[in-house]
Amino acid sequence: MLGAAAFSMSGIKALRAIAETDFGVNTSIEQVMRLMVPFLAAGMRADTGVSDPAMIAAQLRPRTKSGTSTPAVAKA
């Protein structure tokens, strides 16, 4: 699903090329979007596949430019 979203944001040409190469069909932008929207919506509604308790409990850490997990202190 992530790949499909990334391809759709990068441009329709890649998705049309995949449809032509893999399925042998020439598609329009409207046809590709008619197929993509239900696919992405179903993926968003799906339950998580994560079963590891540590991953379930994980919390997002703020990112910094230095790459450390602690935020930089602003200088006055």
XYZ file of N, CA and C in Angstrom:
228
model
N 0.820 -1.182 0.000
C 0.000 0.000 0.000
C 0.873 1.258 0.000
N 1.953 1.223 0.761
C 2.843 2.379 0.801
C 3.433 2.662 -0.572
N 3.807 1.617 -1.279
C 4.348 1.784 -2.623
C 3.337 2.395 -3.572
N 2.099 1.943 -3.479
C 1.044 2.482 -4.341
C 0.824 3.962 -4.063
N 0.820 4.331 -2.787
C 0.642 5.741 -2.433
C 1.824 6.572 -2.922
N 3.036 6.058 -2.748
C 4.223 6.791 -3.191
C 4.226 6.964 -4.707
N 3.893 5.902 -5.439
C 3.846 6.004 -6.894
C 2.787 7.008 -7.335
N 1.629 7.007 -6.673
C 0.571 7.927 -7.087
C 0.948 9.376 -6.813
N 1.735 9.619 -5.759
C 2.164 10.986 -5.466
C 3.301 11.433 -6.379
N 4.102 10.481 -6.864
C 5.242 10.850 -7.707
C 4.835 11.123 -9.145
N 3.679 10.656 -9.527
C 3.212 10.911 -10.881
C 2.472 9.719 -11.446
N 1.554 9.994 -12.327
C 0.697 8.958 -12.886
C 1.428 8.110 -13.921
N 2.506 8.632 -14.488
C 3.215 7.905 -15.539
C 3.707 6.545 -15.061
N 4.237 6.492 -13.846
C 4.748 5.224 -13.315
C 3.623 4.211 -13.142
N 2.478 4.645 -12.623
C 1.351 3.728 -12.432
C 0.809 3.233 -13.766
N 0.745 4.108 -14.742
C 0.276 3.698 -16.067
C 1.254 2.711 -16.697
N 2.554 2.935 -16.499
C 3.565 2.021 -17.038
C 3.457 0.646 -16.389
N 3.206 0.607 -15.086
C 3.036 -0.672 -14.388
C 1.819 -1.401 -14.928
N 0.716 -0.693 -15.109
C -0.501 -1.319 -15.636
C -0.254 -1.883 -17.027
N 0.484 -1.151 -17.839
C 0.747 -1.618 -19.201
C 1.704 -2.808 -19.199
N 2.760 -2.741 -18.397
C 3.751 -3.816 -18.363
C 3.192 -5.087 -17.735
N 2.562 -4.955 -16.573
C 2.092 -6.133 -15.839
C 0.804 -6.718 -16.390
N -0.091 -5.872 -16.886
C -1.407 -6.353 -17.292
C -1.692 -6.194 -18.777
N -0.794 -5.528 -19.495
C -0.970 -5.365 -20.931
C -2.123 -4.471 -21.328
N -2.470 -3.513 -20.453
C -3.568 -2.593 -20.766
C -3.054 -1.160 -20.759
N -3.616 -0.361 -21.645
C -3.301 1.056 -21.720
C -4.391 1.793 -20.948
N -4.039 2.505 -19.895
C -5.036 3.113 -19.019
C -4.971 4.632 -19.051
N -6.077 5.236 -18.656
C -6.123 6.689 -18.496
C -5.923 7.014 -17.015
N -5.722 8.276 -16.723
C -5.580 8.713 -15.334
C -6.835 8.358 -14.542
N -8.003 8.581 -15.142
C -9.268 8.300 -14.459
C -9.394 6.817 -14.121
N -8.995 5.941 -15.046
C -9.079 4.503 -14.787
C -8.148 4.091 -13.652
N -6.946 4.625 -13.646
C -5.997 4.294 -12.581
C -6.538 4.764 -11.238
N -7.068 5.978 -11.178
C -7.599 6.501 -9.921
C -8.832 5.729 -9.459
N -9.661 5.283 -10.394
C -10.829 4.476 -10.027
C -10.417 3.169 -9.362
N -9.270 2.649 -9.726
C -8.769 1.426 -9.100
C -7.990 1.716 -7.820
N -7.268 2.825 -7.789
C -6.420 3.146 -6.639
C -7.203 3.560 -5.405
N -8.222 4.370 -5.572
C -8.952 4.898 -4.414
C -9.555 3.781 -3.561
N -10.287 2.819 -4.129
C -10.814 1.743 -3.282
C -9.708 0.894 -2.645
N -8.616 0.678 -3.374
C -7.500 -0.101 -2.839
C -6.891 0.588 -1.621
N -6.592 1.872 -1.740
C -6.001 2.613 -0.631
C -6.974 2.757 0.536
N -8.255 2.984 0.241
C -9.253 3.107 1.311
C -9.379 1.804 2.092
N -9.371 0.673 1.397
C -9.454 -0.626 2.078
C -8.214 -0.864 2.930
N -7.068 -0.451 2.438
C -5.842 -0.599 3.214
C -5.860 0.228 4.485
N -6.439 1.414 4.422
C -6.532 2.269 5.605
C -7.508 1.706 6.640
N -8.527 1.000 6.181
C -9.516 0.429 7.099
C -9.061 -0.890 7.714
N -8.060 -1.526 7.145
C -7.635 -2.855 7.592
C -7.066 -2.809 9.008
N -7.275 -3.911 9.733
C -6.682 -4.046 11.062
C -5.170 -4.169 10.936
N -4.475 -3.833 12.000
C -3.024 -3.939 11.996
C -2.587 -5.401 11.993
N -1.464 -5.664 11.401
C -0.892 -7.001 11.404
C 0.177 -7.143 12.475
N 0.375 -6.094 13.275
C 1.401 -6.115 14.310
C 0.911 -6.947 15.486
N 1.726 -7.930 15.884
C 1.345 -8.772 17.020
C 2.372 -8.723 18.144
N 3.528 -8.126 17.910
C 4.573 -8.028 18.921
C 4.184 -6.958 19.947
N 4.071 -7.331 21.238
C 3.667 -6.353 22.262
C 4.581 -5.127 22.336
N 5.877 -5.323 22.109
C 6.805 -4.188 22.156
C 6.511 -3.205 21.024
N 6.174 -3.714 19.861
C 5.853 -2.837 18.735
C 4.514 -2.130 18.952
N 3.561 -2.829 19.543
C 2.250 -2.234 19.813
C 2.391 -1.070 20.796
N 3.268 -1.226 21.796
C 3.450 -0.209 22.827
C 4.402 0.909 22.398
N 5.059 0.760 21.271
C 6.055 1.748 20.834
C 5.408 3.109 20.592
N 6.135 4.142 20.943
C 5.680 5.515 20.751
C 6.645 6.235 19.814
N 6.124 7.110 18.992
C 6.928 7.880 18.058
C 7.789 8.884 18.808
N 9.068 8.911 18.470
C 9.984 9.879 19.070
C 10.136 11.064 18.127
N 10.176 12.281 18.658
C 10.390 13.444 17.792
C 11.767 13.369 17.142
N 11.855 13.765 15.893
C 13.135 13.768 15.179
C 13.802 15.125 15.310
N 15.123 15.094 15.273
C 15.888 16.336 15.267
C 16.839 16.313 14.079
N 17.365 17.457 13.735
C 18.289 17.540 12.604
C 19.601 16.831 12.889
N 20.005 16.757 14.156
C 21.283 16.133 14.495
C 21.205 14.612 14.478
N 20.001 14.059 14.436
C 19.853 12.612 14.407
C 19.736 11.980 15.779
N 19.834 12.773 16.849
C 19.682 12.233 18.194
C 18.215 12.228 18.568
N 17.881 11.453 19.587
C 16.483 11.363 19.992
C 16.090 12.444 20.988
N 17.072 13.197 21.515
C 16.740 14.273 22.445
C 16.711 15.593 21.697
N 15.701 16.414 21.948
C 15.601 17.688 21.233
C 16.752 18.628 21.586
N 17.177 19.412 20.626
C 18.243 20.389 20.853
C 17.702 21.553 21.674
N 18.548 22.105 22.519
C 18.158 23.239 23.348
C 18.402 24.514 22.552
N 17.389 25.369 22.505
C 17.509 26.635 21.771
C 18.410 27.587 22.538
N 19.288 28.276 21.816
C 20.177 29.259 22.449
C 19.498 30.616 22.472
N 19.659 31.316 23.593
C 19.025 32.628 23.743
C 19.859 33.735 23.181
